[in-house]
């Protein structure tokens, strides 16, 4: 797929006052790592911790955009000035607890489509929902994140599907948190104090519509003044990222209201050049969605600081943009073209987003899902971040879907998988079949032809067996 750049790549001049401090930003860090050996997480985390921009900086988002056998090009989002928040220390995103065993009473799948990487499926607004619906029909439980399901004002949330913010999903796989289902959350809604009352009214109407039509519990709509300043940009690798100023005010109010909510929905303006709004809808899906990356940086920060489900909906800058005629757009973008507030999917998803359980002693409680409950992970091929690395270390089967192309450039075969742990699928149809095999205890390769001979060797030759060859069992999608 050809990625067409936007016509304008100039940033927007910041109108933020001196009270704003750039508190969430992203940096490129290249680390030396031996991907063929184990303990990759520790190799990476040690080097990133040594290269933090300040003593009070903490990493809140991490991705490997390209890798070779001995190097990883990482993009790491940091929260700067953590000490000013006057909060207890938060566990590193690289914190890891090895699972002891796998619970097999139910088959729980995790579906990930990373935000801001230009995924062919799931790179726009809710266009990976059919995938989630398919996967949920096969497994007993599906855990996925807002980027998969949020379709602006549209959302389809299967009954057995958990809507989990991306960083919380990573921490689940890393073994450091549990998830507990809820009947309903109190969703605090935070919106920008927009200069145009039209957008404030639209946001409040969206909340009231949710309250009256599907019983959203909303204790308050909090207008943030001064507002957040979120600015989107494209990284050197082609991913969508950004910078966030003024997050200190938001966290201060969230701390004051801590006992009055269970989840946080945020609607704020994301600054992009005006031409992006035109370029995006005219690109026929070739331009990466310019809003999602910085949204993920914000929600990762909120979840890290408060261990609370969160999601973000962009607020339009002005009525000139809201009144733009998009015409008939690529079907994957249609949900965005018909929405004004983009809030309904966020509110609906957060209504029953599971509670984040941090206390390790509570991980054994009945009904708490942990890494022990995860049966498989489904990702786009070439995607390498915390979910994939956690699955590698936890010996969780991974299904990589080749058809869902992104801008990421990683060869997953370079990682030291256990035999039969990594499966390639040409598309999500095949991925569903592989998942059904895993659920039924069937080796997916036994359904393909030719069927390779079993490895036969003598006990005296065990020390000479090629371990790489031993790991190289046929992938389900291999001919």
mmCIF file of C-alpha atoms in Angstrom, residues 62-348:
data_model
loop_
_atom_site.group_PDB
_atom_site.id
_atom_site.type_symbol
_atom_site.label_atom_id
_atom_site.label_comp_id
_atom_site.label_asym_id
_atom_site.label_seq_id
_atom_site.Cartn_x
_atom_site.Cartn_y
_atom_site.Cartn_z
ATOM 1 C CA UNK A 62 6.485 2.173 23.578
ATOM 2 C CA UNK A 63 6.731 0.739 20.091
ATOM 3 C CA UNK A 64 9.462 -0.788 17.940
ATOM 4 C CA UNK A 65 8.979 0.646 14.463
ATOM 5 C CA UNK A 66 11.852 -1.266 12.837
ATOM 6 C CA UNK A 67 14.301 -3.932 13.928
ATOM 7 C CA UNK A 68 17.169 -6.158 12.853
ATOM 8 C CA UNK A 69 18.830 -9.006 14.699
ATOM 9 C CA UNK A 70 20.921 -6.661 16.832
ATOM 10 C CA UNK A 71 19.119 -3.305 16.846
ATOM 11 C CA UNK A 72 15.663 -1.932 17.538
ATOM 12 C CA UNK A 73 14.475 1.508 16.485
ATOM 13 C CA UNK A 74 12.041 2.458 19.229
ATOM 14 C CA UNK A 75 9.645 5.349 19.631
ATOM 15 C CA UNK A 76 8.936 6.028 23.289
ATOM 16 C CA UNK A 77 6.391 8.490 24.694
ATOM 17 C CA UNK A 78 7.393 10.060 28.008
ATOM 18 C CA UNK A 79 5.558 11.940 30.700
ATOM 19 C CA UNK A 80 7.901 14.732 31.771
ATOM 20 C CA UNK A 81 7.802 16.478 35.127
ATOM 21 C CA UNK A 82 6.178 13.558 36.936
ATOM 22 C CA UNK A 83 7.249 14.894 40.336
ATOM 23 C CA UNK A 84 5.002 17.945 40.004
ATOM 24 C CA UNK A 85 1.953 15.671 40.076
ATOM 25 C CA UNK A 86 2.643 14.799 43.721
ATOM 26 C CA UNK A 87 1.512 11.221 43.152
ATOM 27 C CA UNK A 88 2.853 7.867 44.319
ATOM 28 C CA UNK A 89 5.348 6.200 42.022
ATOM 29 C CA UNK A 90 3.778 4.275 39.161
ATOM 30 C CA UNK A 91 5.001 0.913 37.985
ATOM 31 C CA UNK A 92 7.092 1.024 34.830
ATOM 32 C CA UNK A 93 5.376 -0.020 31.614
ATOM 33 C CA UNK A 94 8.230 -2.538 31.365
ATOM 34 C CA UNK A 95 7.274 -4.166 34.657
ATOM 35 C CA UNK A 96 6.813 -7.891 34.101
ATOM 36 C CA UNK A 97 5.506 -10.862 36.067
ATOM 37 C CA UNK A 98 5.936 -14.283 34.525
ATOM 38 C CA UNK A 99 2.708 -16.235 34.548
ATOM 39 C CA UNK A 100 2.875 -19.542 36.362
ATOM 40 C CA UNK A 101 0.469 -21.450 34.144
ATOM 41 C CA UNK A 102 -2.443 -21.033 31.733
ATOM 42 C CA UNK A 103 -6.040 -21.296 32.868
ATOM 43 C CA UNK A 104 -7.815 -23.422 30.277
ATOM 44 C CA UNK A 105 -11.371 -23.424 31.578
ATOM 45 C CA UNK A 106 -12.225 -20.659 29.078
ATOM 46 C CA UNK A 107 -10.582 -19.526 25.840
ATOM 47 C CA UNK A 108 -9.698 -15.833 26.097
ATOM 48 C CA UNK A 109 -8.292 -14.074 23.033
ATOM 49 C CA UNK A 110 -6.663 -10.648 22.889
ATOM 50 C CA UNK A 111 -7.071 -8.653 19.662
ATOM 51 C CA UNK A 112 -4.665 -5.749 19.067
ATOM 52 C CA UNK A 113 -4.500 -3.269 16.183
ATOM 53 C CA UNK A 114 -2.001 -0.568 17.239
ATOM 54 C CA UNK A 115 -3.060 3.058 16.967
ATOM 55 C CA UNK A 116 -1.324 5.421 14.558
ATOM 56 C CA UNK A 117 0.482 2.820 12.425
ATOM 57 C CA UNK A 118 -1.738 3.019 9.335
ATOM 58 C CA UNK A 119 -3.292 -0.420 9.682
ATOM 59 C CA UNK A 120 -5.227 -1.428 6.557
ATOM 60 C CA UNK A 121 -7.880 -2.847 8.886
ATOM 61 C CA UNK A 122 -8.410 -0.840 12.056
ATOM 62 C CA UNK A 123 -6.517 2.257 10.928
ATOM 63 C CA UNK A 124 -9.567 4.476 10.691
ATOM 64 C CA UNK A 125 -12.813 4.596 12.713
ATOM 65 C CA UNK A 126 -14.234 1.289 13.876
ATOM 66 C CA UNK A 127 -13.291 -0.528 10.685
ATOM 67 C CA UNK A 128 -11.823 -3.459 12.657
ATOM 68 C CA UNK A 129 -15.158 -4.065 14.399
ATOM 69 C CA UNK A 130 -16.163 -6.891 12.011
ATOM 70 C CA UNK A 131 -12.893 -8.603 12.947
ATOM 71 C CA UNK A 132 -13.712 -8.280 16.637
ATOM 72 C CA UNK A 133 -17.204 -9.627 16.026
ATOM 73 C CA UNK A 134 -15.798 -12.632 14.172
ATOM 74 C CA UNK A 135 -13.190 -13.370 16.822
ATOM 75 C CA UNK A 136 -15.723 -13.000 19.634
ATOM 76 C CA UNK A 137 -17.918 -15.655 17.981
ATOM 77 C CA UNK A 138 -15.095 -18.206 18.307
ATOM 78 C CA UNK A 139 -13.598 -17.511 21.715
ATOM 79 C CA UNK A 140 -15.280 -17.468 25.113
ATOM 80 C CA UNK A 141 -13.949 -13.971 25.892
ATOM 81 C CA UNK A 142 -12.394 -11.319 23.692
ATOM 82 C CA UNK A 143 -10.270 -8.501 25.092
ATOM 83 C CA UNK A 144 -9.608 -5.586 22.758
ATOM 84 C CA UNK A 145 -9.085 -1.836 22.843
ATOM 85 C CA UNK A 146 -10.791 1.382 21.665
ATOM 86 C CA UNK A 147 -8.841 1.642 18.395
ATOM 87 C CA UNK A 148 -10.470 -1.594 17.228
ATOM 88 C CA UNK A 149 -14.046 -0.724 18.186
ATOM 89 C CA UNK A 150 -14.481 3.059 18.225
ATOM 90 C CA UNK A 151 -16.466 4.100 15.174
ATOM 91 C CA UNK A 152 -17.072 7.748 16.115
ATOM 92 C CA UNK A 153 -20.805 7.635 16.921
ATOM 93 C CA UNK A 154 -21.074 3.951 15.982
ATOM 94 C CA UNK A 155 -19.991 0.966 18.045
ATOM 95 C CA UNK A 156 -20.781 -2.737 18.043
ATOM 96 C CA UNK A 157 -19.719 -4.324 21.317
ATOM 97 C CA UNK A 158 -20.304 -8.087 21.443
ATOM 98 C CA UNK A 159 -21.573 -9.378 24.779
ATOM 99 C CA UNK A 160 -18.408 -11.363 25.520
ATOM 100 C CA UNK A 161 -16.005 -8.541 24.580
ATOM 101 C CA UNK A 162 -14.097 -6.374 27.043
ATOM 102 C CA UNK A 163 -13.253 -2.785 26.029
ATOM 103 C CA UNK A 164 -9.830 -2.098 27.573
ATOM 104 C CA UNK A 165 -7.583 0.942 27.136
ATOM 105 C CA UNK A 166 -4.396 0.049 25.261
ATOM 106 C CA UNK A 167 -1.853 0.486 28.045
ATOM 107 C CA UNK A 168 -4.011 -1.510 30.464
ATOM 108 C CA UNK A 169 -4.222 -4.275 27.877
ATOM 109 C CA UNK A 170 -0.409 -4.302 27.640
ATOM 110 C CA UNK A 171 -0.069 -4.425 31.419
ATOM 111 C CA UNK A 172 -2.495 -7.349 31.543
ATOM 112 C CA UNK A 173 -0.272 -9.301 29.158
ATOM 113 C CA UNK A 174 2.809 -8.239 31.122
ATOM 114 C CA UNK A 175 1.224 -9.836 34.183
ATOM 115 C CA UNK A 176 1.144 -6.726 36.375
ATOM 116 C CA UNK A 177 -2.622 -6.051 36.529
ATOM 117 C CA UNK A 178 -5.886 -7.939 36.472
ATOM 118 C CA UNK A 179 -9.264 -7.033 35.001
ATOM 119 C CA UNK A 180 -12.617 -7.358 36.708
ATOM 120 C CA UNK A 181 -15.946 -7.097 34.889
ATOM 121 C CA UNK A 182 -18.411 -4.454 36.071
ATOM 122 C CA UNK A 183 -22.140 -3.956 35.731
ATOM 123 C CA UNK A 184 -21.748 -0.275 34.907
ATOM 124 C CA UNK A 185 -19.211 2.518 35.367
ATOM 125 C CA UNK A 186 -19.687 6.100 36.453
ATOM 126 C CA UNK A 187 -18.146 7.894 33.477
ATOM 127 C CA UNK A 188 -16.709 11.328 34.154
ATOM 128 C CA UNK A 189 -16.732 13.389 30.952
ATOM 129 C CA UNK A 190 -14.017 16.034 30.537
ATOM 130 C CA UNK A 191 -14.268 18.467 27.621
ATOM 131 C CA UNK A 192 -12.305 21.477 26.459
ATOM 132 C CA UNK A 193 -13.720 24.875 27.345
ATOM 133 C CA UNK A 194 -14.061 25.528 23.619
ATOM 134 C CA UNK A 195 -14.109 29.107 22.351
ATOM 135 C CA UNK A 196 -17.195 28.256 20.312
ATOM 136 C CA UNK A 197 -20.140 27.348 22.559
ATOM 137 C CA UNK A 198 -21.557 25.299 19.684
ATOM 138 C CA UNK A 199 -19.071 22.489 20.356
ATOM 139 C CA UNK A 200 -19.575 22.580 24.117
ATOM 140 C CA UNK A 201 -23.334 22.268 23.595
ATOM 141 C CA UNK A 202 -22.824 19.398 21.132
ATOM 142 C CA UNK A 203 -20.704 17.491 23.642
ATOM 143 C CA UNK A 204 -23.224 17.973 26.448
ATOM 144 C CA UNK A 205 -26.033 16.887 24.126
ATOM 145 C CA UNK A 206 -24.056 13.766 23.240
ATOM 146 C CA UNK A 207 -23.752 12.892 26.932
ATOM 147 C CA UNK A 208 -27.430 13.508 27.593
ATOM 148 C CA UNK A 209 -28.352 11.404 24.563
ATOM 149 C CA UNK A 210 -26.338 8.531 26.030
ATOM 150 C CA UNK A 211 -27.990 9.012 29.431
ATOM 151 C CA UNK A 212 -31.494 8.961 28.016
ATOM 152 C CA UNK A 213 -31.089 6.251 25.368
ATOM 153 C CA UNK A 214 -28.851 3.636 26.981
ATOM 154 C CA UNK A 215 -28.612 4.713 30.646
ATOM 155 C CA UNK A 216 -25.097 6.097 30.842
ATOM 156 C CA UNK A 217 -24.194 7.087 34.403
ATOM 157 C CA UNK A 218 -22.370 10.414 34.183
ATOM 158 C CA UNK A 219 -21.715 12.251 37.466
ATOM 159 C CA UNK A 220 -20.462 15.392 35.733
ATOM 160 C CA UNK A 221 -19.336 17.068 32.535
ATOM 161 C CA UNK A 222 -16.200 18.977 33.501
ATOM 162 C CA UNK A 223 -15.136 21.864 31.267
ATOM 163 C CA UNK A 224 -11.350 22.135 31.314
ATOM 164 C CA UNK A 225 -10.116 25.728 31.435
ATOM 165 C CA UNK A 226 -7.424 26.254 30.328
ATOM 166 C CA UNK A 227 -7.902 23.409 27.870
ATOM 167 C CA UNK A 228 -5.421 20.733 26.934
ATOM 168 C CA UNK A 229 -3.144 21.533 24.036
ATOM 169 C CA UNK A 230 -2.757 18.427 21.888
ATOM 170 C CA UNK A 231 -0.820 18.645 18.650
ATOM 171 C CA UNK A 232 -0.472 15.812 16.163
ATOM 172 C CA UNK A 233 2.515 15.133 13.921
ATOM 173 C CA UNK A 234 4.063 12.364 11.845
ATOM 174 C CA UNK A 235 7.254 10.718 13.073
ATOM 175 C CA UNK A 236 10.252 9.927 10.884
ATOM 176 C CA UNK A 237 9.034 6.328 10.592
ATOM 177 C CA UNK A 238 5.647 7.468 9.257
ATOM 178 C CA UNK A 239 3.733 6.728 12.473
ATOM 179 C CA UNK A 240 1.329 9.268 13.917
ATOM 180 C CA UNK A 241 2.421 10.778 17.217
ATOM 181 C CA UNK A 242 2.257 14.203 18.858
ATOM 182 C CA UNK A 243 2.810 16.385 21.911
ATOM 183 C CA UNK A 244 0.527 17.264 24.823
ATOM 184 C CA UNK A 245 0.814 20.388 26.956
ATOM 185 C CA UNK A 246 -1.116 21.354 30.061
ATOM 186 C CA UNK A 247 -1.927 17.873 31.278
ATOM 187 C CA UNK A 248 -1.159 18.916 34.846
ATOM 188 C CA UNK A 249 -4.470 20.726 35.162
ATOM 189 C CA UNK A 250 -6.393 17.681 33.990
ATOM 190 C CA UNK A 251 -4.652 15.362 36.441
ATOM 191 C CA UNK A 252 -5.242 17.806 39.289
ATOM 192 C CA UNK A 253 -9.008 17.775 38.691
ATOM 193 C CA UNK A 254 -9.089 14.007 38.245
ATOM 194 C CA UNK A 255 -7.360 13.659 41.621
ATOM 195 C CA UNK A 256 -9.866 15.980 43.306
ATOM 196 C CA UNK A 257 -12.823 14.026 41.893
ATOM 197 C CA UNK A 258 -11.222 10.605 42.328
ATOM 198 C CA UNK A 259 -14.076 9.021 44.318
ATOM 199 C CA UNK A 260 -16.785 10.246 41.959
ATOM 200 C CA UNK A 261 -15.970 8.264 38.805
ATOM 201 C CA UNK A 262 -14.887 4.822 37.585
ATOM 202 C CA UNK A 263 -13.858 5.788 34.034
ATOM 203 C CA UNK A 264 -12.881 8.967 32.190
ATOM 204 C CA UNK A 265 -14.032 10.122 28.741
ATOM 205 C CA UNK A 266 -12.130 13.089 27.323
ATOM 206 C CA UNK A 267 -13.091 15.284 24.382
ATOM 207 C CA UNK A 268 -10.534 17.872 23.345
ATOM 208 C CA UNK A 269 -9.212 19.649 20.290
ATOM 209 C CA UNK A 270 -6.250 18.093 18.461
ATOM 210 C CA UNK A 271 -4.371 20.714 16.478
ATOM 211 C CA UNK A 272 -3.524 19.742 12.907
ATOM 212 C CA UNK A 273 -3.039 21.866 9.795
ATOM 213 C CA UNK A 274 -6.369 22.734 8.183
ATOM 214 C CA UNK A 275 -5.386 20.882 5.016
ATOM 215 C CA UNK A 276 -5.270 17.579 6.913
ATOM 216 C CA UNK A 277 -9.045 17.552 7.189
ATOM 217 C CA UNK A 278 -9.293 17.797 3.402
ATOM 218 C CA UNK A 279 -6.334 15.555 2.586
ATOM 219 C CA UNK A 280 -7.527 12.775 4.870
ATOM 220 C CA UNK A 281 -10.972 12.357 3.382
ATOM 221 C CA UNK A 282 -9.711 12.802 -0.186
ATOM 222 C CA UNK A 283 -6.922 10.241 0.217
ATOM 223 C CA UNK A 284 -9.190 7.188 -0.221
ATOM 224 C CA UNK A 285 -7.601 5.593 2.820
ATOM 225 C CA UNK A 286 -3.995 6.236 1.773
ATOM 226 C CA UNK A 287 -3.269 8.870 4.461
ATOM 227 C CA UNK A 288 -2.752 7.744 8.038
ATOM 228 C CA UNK A 289 -5.410 8.998 10.427
ATOM 229 C CA UNK A 290 -3.662 12.038 11.978
ATOM 230 C CA UNK A 291 -5.559 12.050 15.285
ATOM 231 C CA UNK A 292 -5.220 8.607 16.852
ATOM 232 C CA UNK A 293 -1.544 8.617 17.882
ATOM 233 C CA UNK A 294 -1.681 11.578 20.249
ATOM 234 C CA UNK A 295 -5.020 10.332 21.607
ATOM 235 C CA UNK A 296 -3.302 7.094 22.647
ATOM 236 C CA UNK A 297 -0.536 9.085 24.357
ATOM 237 C CA UNK A 298 -3.157 10.885 26.454
ATOM 238 C CA UNK A 299 -5.135 7.814 27.489
ATOM 239 C CA UNK A 300 -1.956 5.867 28.265
ATOM 240 C CA UNK A 301 -0.958 8.693 30.609
ATOM 241 C CA UNK A 302 -4.316 8.786 32.400
ATOM 242 C CA UNK A 303 -4.410 5.022 32.814
ATOM 243 C CA UNK A 304 -0.823 4.957 34.101
ATOM 244 C CA UNK A 305 -1.454 7.664 36.704
ATOM 245 C CA UNK A 306 -4.905 6.644 37.891
ATOM 246 C CA UNK A 307 -5.339 2.944 36.955
ATOM 247 C CA UNK A 308 -8.654 3.968 35.438
ATOM 248 C CA UNK A 309 -10.278 3.121 32.083
ATOM 249 C CA UNK A 310 -10.112 6.086 29.726
ATOM 250 C CA UNK A 311 -10.784 6.969 26.105
ATOM 251 C CA UNK A 312 -10.626 10.100 23.958
ATOM 252 C CA UNK A 313 -12.837 11.655 21.280
ATOM 253 C CA UNK A 314 -11.474 14.533 19.184
ATOM 254 C CA UNK A 315 -13.282 17.880 19.351
ATOM 255 C CA UNK A 316 -13.317 19.829 16.098
ATOM 256 C CA UNK A 317 -11.447 23.119 15.982
ATOM 257 C CA UNK A 318 -14.172 25.310 14.463
ATOM 258 C CA UNK A 319 -17.393 25.319 12.466
ATOM 259 C CA UNK A 320 -15.523 25.842 9.214
ATOM 260 C CA UNK A 321 -14.174 22.323 9.666
ATOM 261 C CA UNK A 322 -17.443 20.835 10.917
ATOM 262 C CA UNK A 323 -19.244 22.261 7.875
ATOM 263 C CA UNK A 324 -16.777 20.845 5.343
ATOM 264 C CA UNK A 325 -18.360 18.843 2.538
ATOM 265 C CA UNK A 326 -16.534 15.519 2.464
ATOM 266 C CA UNK A 327 -18.600 13.957 -0.300
ATOM 267 C CA UNK A 328 -18.659 10.165 -0.486
ATOM 268 C CA UNK A 329 -15.531 8.910 1.259
ATOM 269 C CA UNK A 330 -13.703 5.600 1.582
ATOM 270 C CA UNK A 331 -16.007 3.261 3.561
ATOM 271 C CA UNK A 332 -13.412 2.946 6.338
ATOM 272 C CA UNK A 333 -13.676 6.724 6.918
ATOM 273 C CA UNK A 334 -17.428 7.025 6.629
ATOM 274 C CA UNK A 335 -18.081 6.822 10.376
ATOM 275 C CA UNK A 336 -15.842 9.855 10.898
ATOM 276 C CA UNK A 337 -17.440 11.843 8.102
ATOM 277 C CA UNK A 338 -20.953 11.609 9.603
ATOM 278 C CA UNK A 339 -20.060 12.511 13.193
ATOM 279 C CA UNK A 340 -19.853 15.841 14.979
ATOM 280 C CA UNK A 341 -18.690 14.886 18.483
ATOM 281 C CA UNK A 342 -17.292 11.334 17.915
ATOM 282 C CA UNK A 343 -18.315 10.591 21.511
ATOM 283 C CA UNK A 344 -20.931 7.841 21.437
ATOM 284 C CA UNK A 345 -18.499 4.960 20.888
ATOM 285 C CA UNK A 346 -16.262 6.246 23.684
ATOM 286 C CA UNK A 347 -19.119 6.592 26.156
ATOM 287 C CA UNK A 348 -20.625 3.231 25.251
#
